[in-house]
GROMACS .gro file of C-alpha atoms in nm:
model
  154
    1UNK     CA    1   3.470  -6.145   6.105
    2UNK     CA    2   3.447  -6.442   5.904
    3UNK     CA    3   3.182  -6.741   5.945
    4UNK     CA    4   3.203  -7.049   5.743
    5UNK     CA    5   2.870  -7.311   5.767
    6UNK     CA    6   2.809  -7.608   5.619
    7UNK     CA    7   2.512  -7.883   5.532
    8UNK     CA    8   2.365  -8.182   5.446
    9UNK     CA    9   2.502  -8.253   5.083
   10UNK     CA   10   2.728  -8.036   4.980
   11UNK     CA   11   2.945  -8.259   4.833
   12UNK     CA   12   2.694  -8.353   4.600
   13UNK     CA   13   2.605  -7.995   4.513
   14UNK     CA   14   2.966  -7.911   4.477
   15UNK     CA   15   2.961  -8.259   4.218
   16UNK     CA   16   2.692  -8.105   4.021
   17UNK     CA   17   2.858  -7.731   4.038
   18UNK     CA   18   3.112  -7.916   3.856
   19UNK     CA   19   2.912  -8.038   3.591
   20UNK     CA   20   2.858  -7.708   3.458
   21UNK     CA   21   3.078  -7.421   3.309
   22UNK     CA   22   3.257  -7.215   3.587
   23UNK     CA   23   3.093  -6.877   3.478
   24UNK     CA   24   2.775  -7.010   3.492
   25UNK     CA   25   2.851  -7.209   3.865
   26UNK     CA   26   3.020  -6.952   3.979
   27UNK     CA   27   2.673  -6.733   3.910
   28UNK     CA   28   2.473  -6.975   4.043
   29UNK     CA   29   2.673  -6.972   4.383
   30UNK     CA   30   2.638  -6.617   4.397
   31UNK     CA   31   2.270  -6.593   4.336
   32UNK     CA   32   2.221  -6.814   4.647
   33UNK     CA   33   2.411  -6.651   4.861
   34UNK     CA   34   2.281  -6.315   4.785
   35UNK     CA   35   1.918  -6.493   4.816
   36UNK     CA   36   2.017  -6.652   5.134
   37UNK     CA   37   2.144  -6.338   5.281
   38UNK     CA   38   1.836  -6.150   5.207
   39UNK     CA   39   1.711  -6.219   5.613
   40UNK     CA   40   2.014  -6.146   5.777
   41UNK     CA   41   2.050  -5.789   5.562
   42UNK     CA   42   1.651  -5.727   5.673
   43UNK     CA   43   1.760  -5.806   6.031
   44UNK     CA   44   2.072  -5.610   6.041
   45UNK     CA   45   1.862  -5.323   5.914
   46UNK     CA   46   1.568  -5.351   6.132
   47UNK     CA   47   1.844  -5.355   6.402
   48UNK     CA   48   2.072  -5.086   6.316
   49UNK     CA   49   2.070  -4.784   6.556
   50UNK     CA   50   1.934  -4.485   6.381
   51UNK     CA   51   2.053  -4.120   6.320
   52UNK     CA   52   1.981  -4.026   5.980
   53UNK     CA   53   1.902  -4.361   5.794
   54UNK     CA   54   2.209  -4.362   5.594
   55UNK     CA   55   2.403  -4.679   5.758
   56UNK     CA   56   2.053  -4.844   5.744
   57UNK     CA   57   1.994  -4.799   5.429
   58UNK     CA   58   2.377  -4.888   5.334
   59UNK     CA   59   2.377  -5.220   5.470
   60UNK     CA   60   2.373  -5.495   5.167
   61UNK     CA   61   2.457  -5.824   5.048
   62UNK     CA   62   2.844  -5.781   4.907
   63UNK     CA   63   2.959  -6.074   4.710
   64UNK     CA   64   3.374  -6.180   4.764
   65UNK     CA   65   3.584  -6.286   4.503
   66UNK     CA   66   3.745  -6.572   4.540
   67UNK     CA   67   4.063  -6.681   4.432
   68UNK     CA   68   4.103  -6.985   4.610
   69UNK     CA   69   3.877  -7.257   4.448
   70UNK     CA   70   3.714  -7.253   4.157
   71UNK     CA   71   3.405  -7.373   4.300
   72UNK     CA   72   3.373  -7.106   4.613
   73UNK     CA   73   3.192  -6.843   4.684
   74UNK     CA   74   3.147  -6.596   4.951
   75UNK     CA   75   2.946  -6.294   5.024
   76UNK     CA   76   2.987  -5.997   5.333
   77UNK     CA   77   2.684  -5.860   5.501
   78UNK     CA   78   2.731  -5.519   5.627
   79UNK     CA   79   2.715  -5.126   5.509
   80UNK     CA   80   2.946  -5.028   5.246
   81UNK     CA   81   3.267  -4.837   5.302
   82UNK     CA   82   3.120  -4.465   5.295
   83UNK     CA   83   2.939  -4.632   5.683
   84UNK     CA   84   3.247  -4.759   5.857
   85UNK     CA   85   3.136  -4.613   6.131
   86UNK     CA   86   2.850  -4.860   6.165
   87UNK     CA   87   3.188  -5.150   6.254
   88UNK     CA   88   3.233  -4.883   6.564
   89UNK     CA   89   2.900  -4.930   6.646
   90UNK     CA   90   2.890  -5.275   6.648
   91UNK     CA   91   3.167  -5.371   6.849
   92UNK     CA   92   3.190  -5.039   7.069
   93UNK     CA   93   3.509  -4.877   7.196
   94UNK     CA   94   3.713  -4.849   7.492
   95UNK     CA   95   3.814  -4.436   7.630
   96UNK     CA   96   4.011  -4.285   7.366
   97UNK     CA   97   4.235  -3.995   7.390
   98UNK     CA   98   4.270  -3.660   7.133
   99UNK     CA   99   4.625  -3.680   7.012
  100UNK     CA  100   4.614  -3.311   6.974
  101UNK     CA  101   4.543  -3.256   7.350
  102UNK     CA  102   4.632  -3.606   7.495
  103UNK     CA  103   4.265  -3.571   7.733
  104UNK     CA  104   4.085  -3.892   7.733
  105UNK     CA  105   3.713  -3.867   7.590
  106UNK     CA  106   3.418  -4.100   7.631
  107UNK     CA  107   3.410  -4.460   7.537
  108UNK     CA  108   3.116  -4.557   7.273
  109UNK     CA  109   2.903  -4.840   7.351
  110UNK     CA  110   2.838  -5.131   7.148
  111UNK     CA  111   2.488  -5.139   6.947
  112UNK     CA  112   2.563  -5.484   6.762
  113UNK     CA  113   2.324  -5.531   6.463
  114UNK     CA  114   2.497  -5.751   6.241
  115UNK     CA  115   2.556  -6.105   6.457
  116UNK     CA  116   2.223  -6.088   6.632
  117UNK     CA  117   2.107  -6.088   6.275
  118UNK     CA  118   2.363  -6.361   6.127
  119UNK     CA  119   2.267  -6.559   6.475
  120UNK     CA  120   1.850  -6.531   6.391
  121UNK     CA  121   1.912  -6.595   6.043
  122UNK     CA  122   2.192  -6.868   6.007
  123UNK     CA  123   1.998  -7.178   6.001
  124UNK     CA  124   1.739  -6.998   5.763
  125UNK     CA  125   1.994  -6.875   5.562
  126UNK     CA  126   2.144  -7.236   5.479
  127UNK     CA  127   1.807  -7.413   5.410
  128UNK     CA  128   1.744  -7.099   5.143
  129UNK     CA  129   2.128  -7.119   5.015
  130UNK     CA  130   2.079  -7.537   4.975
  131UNK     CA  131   1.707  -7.487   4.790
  132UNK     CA  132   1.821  -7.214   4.600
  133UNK     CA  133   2.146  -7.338   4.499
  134UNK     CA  134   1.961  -7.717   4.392
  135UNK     CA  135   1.704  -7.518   4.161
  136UNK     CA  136   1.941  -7.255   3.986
  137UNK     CA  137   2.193  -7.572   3.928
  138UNK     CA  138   1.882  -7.787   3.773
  139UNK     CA  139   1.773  -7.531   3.567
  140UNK     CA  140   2.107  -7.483   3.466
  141UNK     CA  141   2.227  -7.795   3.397
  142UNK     CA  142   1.901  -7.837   3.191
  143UNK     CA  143   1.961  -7.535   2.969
  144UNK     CA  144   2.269  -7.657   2.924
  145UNK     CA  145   2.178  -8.017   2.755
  146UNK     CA  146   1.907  -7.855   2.591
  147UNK     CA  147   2.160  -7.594   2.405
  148UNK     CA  148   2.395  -7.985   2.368
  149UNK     CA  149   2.068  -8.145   2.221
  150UNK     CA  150   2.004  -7.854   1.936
  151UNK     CA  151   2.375  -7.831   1.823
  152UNK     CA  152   2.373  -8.253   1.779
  153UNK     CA  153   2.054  -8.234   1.598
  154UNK     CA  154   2.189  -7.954   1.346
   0.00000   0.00000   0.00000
């Protein structure tokens, strides 16, 4: 499932992203997304059915790569790949049959954790990714001239 959001400004952000190296933007897009996930992972957690811990414990913050723009980011909320089972749980199933036997078995029902979390946490989440995003890009950008400033005055 993907979900795309945007917000007051972002052209100017992505303006000042510019302004800067792509390493370092690219870092600094991915430091406020992680930041501004931190909710919706505590959410998805608190929410998560329970059996042993592990798919509790395995949900994080997973940052995309992405090849389409220079200046994009994206990150994935959910357990890692070891806790599939926790997308099962989430959306449910219909009756399934054994192939071995062909008998139909039991459906499993849904236990969503992940979009009541994303839904709580969405408008949170963008007022974190926006303040976050502004700070790490000023302190960036200042770094940056102050590094410019002590090569002109060598």
């Amino acid at each position: 499932m993907e979900i795309k959001f945007s917000f007051e400004g972002a052209r100017e952000l992505e303006t000042a992203l510019k302004e800067l190296p792509k390493s370092v933007a690219s870092g600094a897009l991915n430091a406020a997304l992680k930041k501004a996930a931190e909710p919706m992972v505590a959410k998805a957690r608190a929410l998560a059915p329970v059996d042993t811990g592990a798919l509790r414990k395995s949900i994080k913050a997973h940052p995309v790569p992405s090849k389409q723009r220079a200046y994009a980011a994206s990150i994935a909320i959910g357990p890692d790949r070891k806790h599939f089972y926790g997308a099962i749980l989430e959306k449910g199933t219909g009756p399934r049959k054994v192939k071995k036997t062909g008998k139909m078995v039991g459906s499993i029902a849904a236990h969503p954790f992940l979009r009541p979390a994303f839904d709580a946490h969405k408008e949170e989440a963008q007022k974190i990714f926006r303040e976050v995003l502004w700070e790490i890009v000023v302190k960036k950008a200042q770094q940056y001239l102050n590094r410019r400033a002590v090569r002109a005055a060598r």
